[in-house]
PDB file of C-alpha atoms in Angstrom:
ATOM      1  CA  MET A 234     146.843 182.459  89.065  1.00 67.00           C
ATOM      2  CA  LYS A 235     146.760 181.968  85.304  1.00 85.00           C
ATOM      3  CA  SER A 236     144.447 179.322  83.900  1.00 93.00           C
ATOM      4  CA  PRO A 237     145.984 176.124  82.471  1.00 97.00           C
ATOM      5  CA  LEU A 238     146.456 175.933  78.727  1.00 98.00           C
ATOM      6  CA  ARG A 239     143.960 173.678  77.025  1.00 98.00           C
ATOM      7  CA  VAL A 240     146.186 171.249  75.095  1.00 98.00           C
ATOM      8  CA  VAL A 241     145.441 168.594  72.504  1.00 98.00           C
ATOM      9  CA  PHE A 242     148.296 166.101  72.111  1.00 98.00           C
ATOM     10  CA  MET A 243     149.068 164.284  68.857  1.00 98.00           C
ATOM     11  CA  GLY A 244     151.631 161.493  68.795  1.00 98.00           C
ATOM     12  CA  THR A 245     152.093 157.812  68.059  1.00 98.00           C
ATOM     13  CA  PRO A 246     155.377 155.973  68.906  1.00 98.00           C
ATOM     14  CA  ASP A 247     157.254 155.526  72.164  1.00 98.00           C
ATOM     15  CA  PHE A 248     159.324 158.667  71.487  1.00 98.00           C
ATOM     16  CA  ALA A 249     156.178 160.723  72.158  1.00 98.00           C
ATOM     17  CA  VAL A 250     155.253 159.051  75.458  1.00 98.00           C
ATOM     18  CA  PRO A 251     157.586 161.062  77.779  1.00 98.00           C
ATOM     19  CA  SER A 252     156.134 164.301  76.371  1.00 98.00           C
ATOM     20  CA  LEU A 253     152.577 163.079  76.921  1.00 98.00           C
ATOM     21  CA  LYS A 254     153.325 162.020  80.485  1.00 98.00           C
ATOM     22  CA  ALA A 255     155.136 165.293  81.230  1.00 98.00           C
ATOM     23  CA  LEU A 256     152.111 167.309  80.109  1.00 98.00           C
ATOM     24  CA  ALA A 257     149.737 165.126  82.103  1.00 98.00           C
ATOM     25  CA  ALA A 258     151.829 165.773  85.230  1.00 98.00           C
ATOM     26  CA  GLU A 259     151.720 169.590  84.827  1.00 98.00           C
ATOM     27  CA  ARG A 260     148.149 170.143  85.930  1.00 96.00           C
ATOM     28  CA  GLU A 261     148.579 173.804  86.859  1.00 97.00           C
ATOM     29  CA  LEU A 262     150.102 174.509  83.452  1.00 98.00           C
ATOM     30  CA  VAL A 263     148.207 172.121  81.168  1.00 98.00           C
ATOM     31  CA  ASP A 264     144.628 170.923  80.837  1.00 98.00           C
ATOM     32  CA  LEU A 265     145.158 167.901  78.584  1.00 98.00           C
ATOM     33  CA  VAL A 266     141.781 167.658  76.876  1.00 98.00           C
ATOM     34  CA  ALA A 267     142.385 164.986  74.214  1.00 98.00           C
ATOM     35  CA  VAL A 268     144.979 162.717  72.649  1.00 98.00           C
ATOM     36  CA  TYR A 269     145.152 161.902  68.929  1.00 98.00           C
ATOM     37  CA  THR A 270     147.128 158.931  67.644  1.00 98.00           C
ATOM     38  CA  GLN A 271     147.302 156.658  64.618  1.00 97.00           C
ATOM     39  CA  PRO A 272     144.712 153.859  64.242  1.00 97.00           C
ATOM     40  CA  ASP A 273     145.561 150.420  65.623  1.00 96.00           C
ATOM     41  CA  ARG A 274     147.677 148.488  63.099  1.00 94.00           C
ATOM     42  CA  PRO A 275     148.207 144.766  62.428  1.00 91.00           C
ATOM     43  CA  ALA A 276     151.493 143.569  63.931  1.00 87.00           C
ATOM     44  CA  GLY A 277     153.449 140.388  64.527  1.00 82.00           C
ATOM     45  CA  ARG A 278     153.027 136.968  63.012  1.00 81.00           C
ATOM     46  CA  GLY A 279     149.363 136.815  63.901  1.00 84.00           C
ATOM     47  CA  GLN A 280     148.731 140.290  62.428  1.00 88.00           C
ATOM     48  CA  ASN A 281     146.613 141.167  65.431  1.00 91.00           C
ATOM     49  CA  LEU A 282     145.702 144.825  65.857  1.00 93.00           C
ATOM     50  CA  LYS A 283     148.205 146.638  68.046  1.00 95.00           C
ATOM     51  CA  LYS A 284     147.646 149.892  69.903  1.00 97.00           C
ATOM     52  CA  SER A 285     150.240 152.640  69.572  1.00 98.00           C
ATOM     53  CA  ALA A 286     152.519 153.443  72.510  1.00 98.00           C
ATOM     54  CA  VAL A 287     150.760 156.799  72.889  1.00 98.00           C
ATOM     55  CA  LYS A 288     147.306 155.202  72.960  1.00 98.00           C
ATOM     56  CA  LEU A 289     148.388 152.797  75.698  1.00 98.00           C
ATOM     57  CA  ALA A 290     149.835 155.653  77.750  1.00 98.00           C
ATOM     58  CA  ALA A 291     146.750 157.842  77.237  1.00 98.00           C
ATOM     59  CA  GLU A 292     144.448 155.046  78.350  1.00 98.00           C
ATOM     60  CA  ASP A 293     146.545 154.577  81.491  1.00 98.00           C
ATOM     61  CA  LEU A 294     146.237 158.310  82.149  1.00 98.00           C
ATOM     62  CA  GLY A 295     142.470 158.258  81.575  1.00 97.00           C
ATOM     63  CA  ILE A 296     142.574 160.717  78.660  1.00 98.00           C
ATOM     64  CA  GLN A 297     140.139 160.479  75.756  1.00 97.00           C
ATOM     65  CA  VAL A 298     141.772 159.077  72.612  1.00 98.00           C
ATOM     66  CA  PHE A 299     140.858 159.865  68.990  1.00 98.00           C
ATOM     67  CA  GLN A 300     142.154 157.931  65.978  1.00 98.00           C
ATOM     68  CA  SER A 301     141.785 158.937  62.357  1.00 95.00           C
ATOM     69  CA  GLU A 302     143.282 157.793  59.090  1.00 95.00           C
ATOM     70  CA  ASN A 303     143.144 161.402  57.879  1.00 97.00           C
ATOM     71  CA  ILE A 304     143.212 164.198  60.434  1.00 97.00           C
ATOM     72  CA  ASN A 305     142.571 166.796  57.706  1.00 97.00           C
ATOM     73  CA  LEU A 306     139.050 165.663  56.794  1.00 97.00           C
ATOM     74  CA  PRO A 307     136.437 168.401  57.401  1.00 97.00           C
ATOM     75  CA  GLU A 308     134.726 166.389  60.125  1.00 97.00           C
ATOM     76  CA  GLU A 309     138.056 165.924  61.911  1.00 97.00           C
ATOM     77  CA  VAL A 310     138.773 169.652  61.731  1.00 97.00           C
ATOM     78  CA  ARG A 311     135.356 170.371  63.248  1.00 97.00           C
ATOM     79  CA  ARG A 312     135.928 167.830  66.016  1.00 97.00           C
ATOM     80  CA  LEU A 313     139.298 169.360  66.841  1.00 97.00           C
ATOM     81  CA  ALA A 314     137.701 172.815  66.999  1.00 97.00           C
ATOM     82  CA  ASP A 315     135.158 171.482  69.528  1.00 97.00           C
ATOM     83  CA  HIS A 316     138.016 170.868  71.994  1.00 97.00           C
ATOM     84  CA  LEU A 317     138.609 174.658  72.165  1.00 97.00           C
ATOM     85  CA  ALA A 318     142.333 174.020  72.434  1.00 98.00           C
ATOM     86  CA  ASP A 319     144.800 176.803  73.134  1.00 98.00           C
ATOM     87  CA  VAL A 320     147.655 174.681  71.759  1.00 98.00           C
ATOM     88  CA  VAL A 321     148.060 171.496  69.755  1.00 98.00           C
ATOM     89  CA  VAL A 322     151.290 169.645  70.602  1.00 98.00           C
ATOM     90  CA  VAL A 323     152.606 167.246  67.934  1.00 98.00           C
ATOM     91  CA  VAL A 324     155.290 164.636  68.670  1.00 98.00           C
ATOM     92  CA  ALA A 325     155.928 162.059  65.921  1.00 97.00           C
ATOM     93  CA  TYR A 326     152.254 161.870  64.979  1.00 98.00           C
ATOM     94  CA  ALA A 327     152.977 160.570  61.434  1.00 93.00           C
ATOM     95  CA  GLN A 328     150.446 162.758  59.642  1.00 96.00           C
ATOM     96  CA  PHE A 329     150.946 166.162  58.049  1.00 95.00           C
ATOM     97  CA  LEU A 330     148.596 168.828  59.372  1.00 97.00           C
ATOM     98  CA  GLY A 331     146.826 170.973  56.810  1.00 97.00           C
ATOM     99  CA  ALA A 332     146.157 174.698  57.075  1.00 97.00           C
ATOM    100  CA  ALA A 333     142.731 174.198  58.640  1.00 97.00           C
ATOM    101  CA  ILE A 334     144.229 172.193  61.522  1.00 97.00           C
ATOM    102  CA  LEU A 335     147.210 174.543  61.948  1.00 98.00           C
ATOM    103  CA  ASN A 336     144.883 177.526  62.265  1.00 96.00           C
ATOM    104  CA  THR A 337     142.448 175.936  64.708  1.00 97.00           C
ATOM    105  CA  PRO A 338     144.146 176.288  68.155  1.00 98.00           C
ATOM    106  CA  ARG A 339     144.349 179.802  69.616  1.00 96.00           C
ATOM    107  CA  LEU A 340     148.137 179.709  70.086  1.00 96.00           C
ATOM    108  CA  GLY A 341     148.955 177.435  67.171  1.00 97.00           C
ATOM    109  CA  CYS A 342     150.530 174.003  66.825  1.00 98.00           C
ATOM    110  CA  LEU A 343     153.905 173.128  68.348  1.00 98.00           C
ATOM    111  CA  ASN A 344     156.185 170.240  67.421  1.00 98.00           C
ATOM    112  CA  VAL A 345     158.963 168.408  69.273  1.00 98.00           C
ATOM    113  CA  HIS A 346     161.638 167.549  66.689  1.00 98.00           C
ATOM    114  CA  SER A 347     164.654 165.373  67.505  1.00 98.00           C
ATOM    115  CA  SER A 348     167.411 167.505  65.985  1.00 98.00           C
ATOM    116  CA  LEU A 349     168.895 170.973  66.237  1.00 98.00           C
ATOM    117  CA  LEU A 350     166.984 172.558  63.386  1.00 98.00           C
ATOM    118  CA  PRO A 351     167.511 173.599  60.657  1.00 98.00           C
ATOM    119  CA  LYS A 352     169.928 170.652  60.576  1.00 98.00           C
ATOM    120  CA  PHE A 353     168.340 167.243  59.867  1.00 98.00           C
ATOM    121  CA  ARG A 354     164.801 168.063  58.918  1.00 98.00           C
ATOM    122  CA  GLY A 355     162.811 164.992  57.941  1.00 96.00           C
ATOM    123  CA  ALA A 356     162.065 161.464  59.069  1.00 95.00           C
ATOM    124  CA  ALA A 357     165.358 160.157  60.499  1.00 97.00           C
ATOM    125  CA  PRO A 358     167.245 162.928  62.316  1.00 98.00           C
ATOM    126  CA  ILE A 359     168.462 160.662  65.119  1.00 98.00           C
ATOM    127  CA  GLN A 360     170.016 158.110  62.789  1.00 98.00           C
ATOM    128  CA  PHE A 361     171.624 160.719  60.541  1.00 98.00           C
ATOM    129  CA  ALA A 362     173.164 162.619  63.445  1.00 98.00           C
ATOM    130  CA  ILE A 363     175.138 159.492  64.375  1.00 98.00           C
ATOM    131  CA  TRP A 364     175.742 158.278  60.828  1.00 98.00           C
ATOM    132  CA  THR A 365     177.268 161.588  59.731  1.00 98.00           C
ATOM    133  CA  GLY A 366     179.498 161.845  62.800  1.00 98.00           C
ATOM    134  CA  GLU A 367     177.853 164.730  64.659  1.00 98.00           C
ATOM    135  CA  LYS A 368     179.296 165.413  68.112  1.00 98.00           C
ATOM    136  CA  GLU A 369     176.011 166.729  69.451  1.00 98.00           C
ATOM    137  CA  SER A 370     172.306 166.481  68.808  1.00 98.00           C
ATOM    138  CA  GLY A 371     169.303 167.871  70.630  1.00 98.00           C
ATOM    139  CA  VAL A 372     165.642 168.751  70.413  1.00 98.00           C
ATOM    140  CA  THR A 373     163.830 171.686  68.880  1.00 98.00           C
ATOM    141  CA  ILE A 374     160.427 172.993  69.874  1.00 98.00           C
ATOM    142  CA  MET A 375     159.065 174.760  66.808  1.00 98.00           C
ATOM    143  CA  ARG A 376     155.832 176.184  65.512  1.00 98.00           C
ATOM    144  CA  LEU A 377     154.340 174.025  62.769  1.00 98.00           C
ATOM    145  CA  VAL A 378     153.912 175.554  59.317  1.00 97.00           C
ATOM    146  CA  ARG A 379     152.912 174.033  55.994  1.00 95.00           C
ATOM    147  CA  LYS A 380     156.539 173.302  55.019  1.00 96.00           C
ATOM    148  CA  MET A 381     158.102 170.262  56.712  1.00 96.00           C
ATOM    149  CA  ASP A 382     160.120 171.107  59.849  1.00 97.00           C
ATOM    150  CA  ALA A 383     160.586 174.702  58.692  1.00 98.00           C
ATOM    151  CA  GLY A 384     158.649 176.676  61.320  1.00 98.00           C
ATOM    152  CA  PRO A 385     160.023 179.248  63.761  1.00 98.00           C
ATOM    153  CA  ILE A 386     162.055 177.892  66.695  1.00 98.00           C
ATOM    154  CA  LEU A 387     160.777 178.527  70.219  1.00 98.00           C
ATOM    155  CA  MET A 388     163.378 176.524  72.163  1.00 98.00           C
ATOM    156  CA  GLN A 389     166.337 174.200  71.680  1.00 98.00           C
ATOM    157  CA  GLU A 390     168.195 171.909  74.084  1.00 98.00           C
ATOM    158  CA  LYS A 391     171.506 170.215  73.222  1.00 98.00           C
ATOM    159  CA  LEU A 392     172.908 166.772  74.028  1.00 98.00           C
ATOM    160  CA  ALA A 393     176.408 165.361  73.427  1.00 98.00           C
ATOM    161  CA  ILE A 394     176.766 162.204  71.307  1.00 98.00           C
ATOM    162  CA  PRO A 395     179.461 159.883  72.735  1.00 97.00           C
ATOM    163  CA  ASP A 396     181.409 157.769  70.256  1.00 94.00           C
ATOM    164  CA  THR A 397     179.671 154.595  71.434  1.00 94.00           C
ATOM    165  CA  MET A 398     176.073 155.838  71.505  1.00 97.00           C
ATOM    166  CA  THR A 399     173.522 153.954  69.397  1.00 97.00           C
ATOM    167  CA  ALA A 400     170.414 155.380  67.771  1.00 98.00           C
ATOM    168  CA  ARG A 401     168.246 153.686  70.391  1.00 97.00           C
ATOM    169  CA  GLU A 402     170.209 155.273  73.220  1.00 98.00           C
ATOM    170  CA  LEU A 403     170.088 158.713  71.607  1.00 98.00           C
ATOM    171  CA  HIS A 404     166.365 158.251  70.886  1.00 98.00           C
ATOM    172  CA  ASP A 405     165.610 157.517  74.536  1.00 98.00           C
ATOM    173  CA  GLN A 406     167.610 160.473  75.854  1.00 98.00           C
ATOM    174  CA  LEU A 407     166.120 162.898  73.330  1.00 98.00           C
ATOM    175  CA  ALA A 408     162.601 161.730  74.181  1.00 98.00           C
ATOM    176  CA  ILE A 409     163.167 162.787  77.795  1.00 98.00           C
ATOM    177  CA  LEU A 410     164.938 166.012  76.824  1.00 98.00           C
ATOM    178  CA  GLY A 411     162.099 166.852  74.440  1.00 98.00           C
ATOM    179  CA  ALA A 412     159.515 166.424  77.184  1.00 98.00           C
ATOM    180  CA  GLN A 413     161.442 168.775  79.473  1.00 98.00           C
ATOM    181  CA  ALA A 414     161.870 171.385  76.733  1.00 98.00           C
ATOM    182  CA  LEU A 415     158.184 171.158  75.845  1.00 98.00           C
ATOM    183  CA  VAL A 416     157.086 171.994  79.391  1.00 98.00           C
ATOM    184  CA  LYS A 417     159.477 174.973  79.498  1.00 98.00           C
ATOM    185  CA  THR A 418     158.143 176.195  76.163  1.00 98.00           C
ATOM    186  CA  LEU A 419     154.513 176.018  77.279  1.00 98.00           C
ATOM    187  CA  GLU A 420     155.406 177.906  80.445  1.00 97.00           C
ATOM    188  CA  GLY A 421     156.980 180.628  78.311  1.00 97.00           C
ATOM    189  CA  LEU A 422     154.091 180.619  75.867  1.00 96.00           C
ATOM    190  CA  ARG A 423     151.551 181.119  78.655  1.00 96.00           C
ATOM    191  CA  SER A 424     153.572 183.905  80.279  1.00 94.00           C
ATOM    192  CA  GLY A 425     154.406 185.576  76.980  1.00 93.00           C
ATOM    193  CA  THR A 426     158.168 185.284  77.523  1.00 95.00           C
ATOM    194  CA  VAL A 427     159.063 182.827  74.758  1.00 95.00           C
ATOM    195  CA  ASN A 428     160.806 184.230  71.689  1.00 94.00           C
ATOM    196  CA  GLU A 429     160.380 182.779  68.203  1.00 97.00           C
ATOM    197  CA  VAL A 430     163.346 182.703  65.838  1.00 98.00           C
ATOM    198  CA  GLU A 431     162.994 182.011  62.122  1.00 98.00           C
ATOM    199  CA  GLN A 432     165.132 179.179  60.737  1.00 98.00           C
ATOM    200  CA  ASN A 433     168.020 179.944  58.416  1.00 98.00           C
ATOM    201  CA  GLU A 434     167.007 178.149  55.218  1.00 97.00           C
ATOM    202  CA  SER A 435     170.564 178.250  53.871  1.00 97.00           C
ATOM    203  CA  GLN A 436     171.656 175.939  56.726  1.00 97.00           C
ATOM    204  CA  ALA A 437     168.880 173.371  56.291  1.00 98.00           C
ATOM    205  CA  THR A 438     169.831 169.720  55.789  1.00 98.00           C
ATOM    206  CA  TYR A 439     167.583 166.690  55.430  1.00 97.00           C
ATOM    207  CA  ALA A 440     167.445 163.214  56.958  1.00 97.00           C
ATOM    208  CA  ALA A 441     165.588 160.962  54.567  1.00 94.00           C
ATOM    209  CA  LEU A 442     163.506 157.970  55.606  1.00 95.00           C
ATOM    210  CA  ILE A 443     165.696 154.956  56.441  1.00 97.00           C
ATOM    211  CA  ARG A 444     165.158 151.807  54.349  1.00 97.00           C
ATOM    212  CA  LYS A 445     166.123 148.217  55.154  1.00 96.00           C
ATOM    213  CA  GLU A 446     168.631 148.168  52.322  1.00 97.00           C
ATOM    214  CA  ASP A 447     170.484 151.074  53.959  1.00 97.00           C
ATOM    215  CA  GLY A 448     171.807 148.513  56.421  1.00 98.00           C
ATOM    216  CA  LEU A 449     174.092 146.821  53.887  1.00 98.00           C
ATOM    217  CA  LEU A 450     177.726 147.237  54.945  1.00 97.00           C
ATOM    218  CA  ASP A 451     180.176 148.438  52.308  1.00 97.00           C
ATOM    219  CA  PHE A 452     183.650 147.279  53.357  1.00 95.00           C
ATOM    220  CA  SER A 453     185.357 149.642  50.917  1.00 96.00           C
ATOM    221  CA  LYS A 454     184.551 152.315  53.498  1.00 96.00           C
ATOM    222  CA  SER A 455     186.685 153.160  56.522  1.00 95.00           C
ATOM    223  CA  GLY A 456     186.285 151.555  59.922  1.00 95.00           C
ATOM    224  CA  VAL A 457     185.020 154.805  61.435  1.00 96.00           C
ATOM    225  CA  GLU A 458     182.326 155.110  58.760  1.00 97.00           C
ATOM    226  CA  LEU A 459     181.205 151.509  59.269  1.00 97.00           C
ATOM    227  CA  LEU A 460     180.990 151.866  63.045  1.00 97.00           C
ATOM    228  CA  ARG A 461     178.859 154.979  62.656  1.00 98.00           C
ATOM    229  CA  GLN A 462     176.514 153.058  60.368  1.00 98.00           C
ATOM    230  CA  ILE A 463     176.299 150.164  62.849  1.00 98.00           C
ATOM    231  CA  ARG A 464     175.440 152.531  65.698  1.00 98.00           C
ATOM    232  CA  ALA A 465     173.078 154.677  63.624  1.00 98.00           C
ATOM    233  CA  LEU A 466     170.957 151.757  62.441  1.00 98.00           C
ATOM    234  CA  ASN A 467     170.751 150.020  65.824  1.00 96.00           C
ATOM    235  CA  PRO A 468     168.125 148.732  66.486  1.00 94.00           C
ATOM    236  CA  TRP A 469     166.351 149.279  63.137  1.00 94.00           C
ATOM    237  CA  PRO A 470     166.851 148.199  60.438  1.00 96.00           C
ATOM    238  CA  GLY A 471     170.182 146.845  61.658  1.00 96.00           C
ATOM    239  CA  VAL A 472     173.291 146.455  59.526  1.00 98.00           C
ATOM    240  CA  PHE A 473     174.265 143.307  57.676  1.00 98.00           C
ATOM    241  CA  TYR A 474     176.548 141.758  55.126  1.00 97.00           C
ATOM    242  CA  LYS A 475     176.114 138.874  52.726  1.00 96.00           C
ATOM    243  CA  SER A 476     178.273 135.832  53.395  1.00 95.00           C
ATOM    244  CA  ARG A 477     178.492 132.307  52.037  1.00 91.00           C
ATOM    245  CA  ARG A 478     176.610 131.301  55.188  1.00 91.00           C
ATOM    246  CA  GLY A 479     173.769 133.722  54.413  1.00 95.00           C
ATOM    247  CA  ILE A 480     172.854 137.170  55.724  1.00 96.00           C
ATOM    248  CA  LEU A 481     174.734 138.082  58.911  1.00 97.00           C
ATOM    249  CA  LYS A 482     173.586 141.053  61.003  1.00 97.00           C
ATOM    250  CA  VAL A 483     176.216 142.936  62.977  1.00 97.00           C
ATOM    251  CA  HIS A 484     174.805 144.433  66.180  1.00 96.00           C
ATOM    252  CA  ARG A 485     177.974 145.592  67.911  1.00 96.00           C
ATOM    253  CA  ALA A 486     181.551 146.017  66.730  1.00 97.00           C
ATOM    254  CA  ARG A 487     184.746 147.944  67.276  1.00 94.00           C
ATOM    255  CA  PHE A 488     187.437 149.198  64.955  1.00 92.00           C
ATOM    256  CA  GLU A 489     191.024 147.968  64.971  1.00 80.00           C
ATOM    257  CA  ASN A 490     192.824 150.926  63.397  1.00 70.00           C
ATOM    258  CA  GLN A 491     196.057 149.023  62.905  1.00 61.00           C
ATOM    259  CA  LEU A 492     196.113 146.479  60.115  1.00 52.00           C
ATOM    260  CA  LYS A 493     196.476 143.203  61.960  1.00 58.00           C
ATOM    261  CA  GLN A 494     199.048 140.763  60.645  1.00 60.00           C
ATOM    262  CA  PHE A 495     197.612 137.320  61.234  1.00 56.00           C
ATOM    263  CA  GLY A 496     199.971 134.356  61.141  1.00 55.00           C
ATOM    264  CA  THR A 497     199.787 132.020  58.160  1.00 51.00           C
ATOM    265  CA  GLY A 498     198.529 129.215  60.374  1.00 49.00           C
ATOM    266  CA  GLU A 499     195.526 131.184  61.565  1.00 56.00           C
ATOM    267  CA  ASN A 500     192.000 130.806  60.206  1.00 72.00           C
ATOM    268  CA  ILE A 501     192.042 133.627  57.669  1.00 71.00           C
ATOM    269  CA  SER A 502     190.649 134.175  54.182  1.00 75.00           C
ATOM    270  CA  ALA A 503     190.615 137.150  51.811  1.00 79.00           C
ATOM    271  CA  ASN A 504     188.614 139.512  54.032  1.00 89.00           C
ATOM    272  CA  VAL A 505     187.627 137.521  57.136  1.00 91.00           C
ATOM    273  CA  ALA A 506     189.790 136.368  60.034  1.00 89.00           C
ATOM    274  CA  ILE A 507     188.925 134.183  63.008  1.00 88.00           C
ATOM    275  CA  PHE A 508     191.637 134.750  65.572  1.00 82.00           C
ATOM    276  CA  GLY A 509     191.639 133.737  69.245  1.00 79.00           C
ATOM    277  CA  GLY A 510     187.863 133.303  69.347  1.00 84.00           C
ATOM    278  CA  GLN A 511     187.330 136.684  67.697  1.00 89.00           C
ATOM    279  CA  LEU A 512     185.876 137.587  64.302  1.00 92.00           C
ATOM    280  CA  PHE A 513     187.428 140.306  62.142  1.00 92.00           C
ATOM    281  CA  LEU A 514     186.147 141.761  58.869  1.00 93.00           C
ATOM    282  CA  ARG A 515     188.544 143.693  56.629  1.00 91.00           C
ATOM    283  CA  CYS A 516     187.634 147.290  55.730  1.00 93.00           C
ATOM    284  CA  SER A 517     189.529 149.973  53.807  1.00 92.00           C
ATOM    285  CA  ASP A 518     191.857 150.971  56.630  1.00 90.00           C
ATOM    286  CA  GLY A 519     191.891 148.117  59.119  1.00 88.00           C
ATOM    287  CA  TRP A 520     189.603 145.514  60.623  1.00 91.00           C
ATOM    288  CA  ILE A 521     186.159 145.585  62.187  1.00 94.00           C
ATOM    289  CA  GLU A 522     185.975 143.251  65.165  1.00 94.00           C
ATOM    290  CA  VAL A 523     182.442 141.882  65.464  1.00 96.00           C
ATOM    291  CA  LEU A 524     181.241 141.654  69.081  1.00 96.00           C
ATOM    292  CA  GLU A 525     177.601 140.651  68.602  1.00 97.00           C
ATOM    293  CA  ILE A 526     176.147 138.960  65.537  1.00 97.00           C
ATOM    294  CA  GLN A 527     172.844 137.529  64.334  1.00 97.00           C
ATOM    295  CA  PRO A 528     172.763 134.716  61.769  1.00 95.00           C
ATOM    296  CA  GLU A 529     169.839 134.630  59.380  1.00 91.00           C
ATOM    297  CA  GLY A 530     166.736 133.184  61.048  1.00 91.00           C
ATOM    298  CA  LYS A 531     168.288 133.120  64.537  1.00 94.00           C
ATOM    299  CA  LYS A 532     168.620 135.361  67.567  1.00 95.00           C
ATOM    300  CA  ALA A 533     171.515 137.715  68.228  1.00 96.00           C
ATOM    301  CA  MET A 534     174.461 136.183  70.080  1.00 97.00           C
ATOM    302  CA  THR A 535     177.997 136.964  71.108  1.00 96.00           C
ATOM    303  CA  THR A 536     180.642 136.307  68.504  1.00 95.00           C
ATOM    304  CA  ALA A 537     182.180 133.602  70.701  1.00 94.00           C
ATOM    305  CA  GLU A 538     178.854 131.732  70.759  1.00 95.00           C
ATOM    306  CA  PHE A 539     178.460 132.110  67.018  1.00 96.00           C
ATOM    307  CA  LEU A 540     181.962 130.879  66.199  1.00 94.00           C
ATOM    308  CA  ASN A 541     181.318 127.589  67.997  1.00 92.00           C
ATOM    309  CA  GLY A 542     179.405 126.495  64.915  1.00 88.00           C
ATOM    310  CA  VAL A 543     181.852 127.843  62.308  1.00 91.00           C
ATOM    311  CA  ARG A 544     184.469 125.542  60.776  1.00 87.00           C
ATOM    312  CA  SER A 545     186.300 127.991  58.542  1.00 87.00           C
ATOM    313  CA  SER A 546     186.594 131.718  57.913  1.00 89.00           C
ATOM    314  CA  GLU A 547     185.645 131.001  54.280  1.00 89.00           C
ATOM    315  CA  GLU A 548     182.075 130.297  55.450  1.00 92.00           C
ATOM    316  CA  LEU A 549     181.876 133.948  56.553  1.00 93.00           C
ATOM    317  CA  GLU A 550     183.578 135.440  53.499  1.00 92.00           C
ATOM    318  CA  ILE A 551     182.038 138.707  52.315  1.00 92.00           C
ATOM    319  CA  ILE A 552     180.283 138.267  48.976  1.00 89.00           C
TER     320      ILE A 552
END
């Protein structure tokens, strides 16, 4: 029987937790010798220090946790070398690894990336896959190199993107798929059966970091484009528009692809209609029906609940 691979795991958010747990469960394949994650950060109104999702999971699993502001410091490189790792697995760790770290483990450093590389390299591949209208996404297990998300591909697994899927839903499914692909890759790496394929640089695209202001809805766009944006930025940062009543976040919506003709007696203004307990916002080729909304400073609610406190569509006019 072959010996387990000595693995050091590096990750921080909840996306990385399924991969960590999958490795911990594969005791004949993996000897999980250490977990690295980001330092505890202030969070919430009280700004109390909060542990990362990976740190919480590692503590539950009884695995030693290391936290460093800079993993590339010489003392950190020496400490990593002391683990005598065969492989370092990186899943959303949020630090770039320098050459000294990349060259430390015997079999190199592997990364779980939430896109079908070389498409959507960068910080927000899940959001951009939905926002740009992709019909499928997936995960890539690649070897880390100095250039971001550009290393050779060891394995890919695909996943369909339904028209109603949000970024949160895709995130959760890819986290599980990534964990499964990671185990398969390590099995192939240990047996010498995994093949590495260089990425085609001419096909590379990039998914830049999402900002809060990216959530602003532009109603000169089509209904399909707006719905993709709503789904892509759910739950963070969320999409919104500016009304006379303040900032209104739109959590869920659907597109009415026929231009509705509201009667003159209905509650309708230039680009907002309240009709039969429903809220519609005019876009370039129809109307967006808002299903769930969040007024500024309040919790999300159904549109019916929200409209109980609205006297006129003019209050909700897009400005």
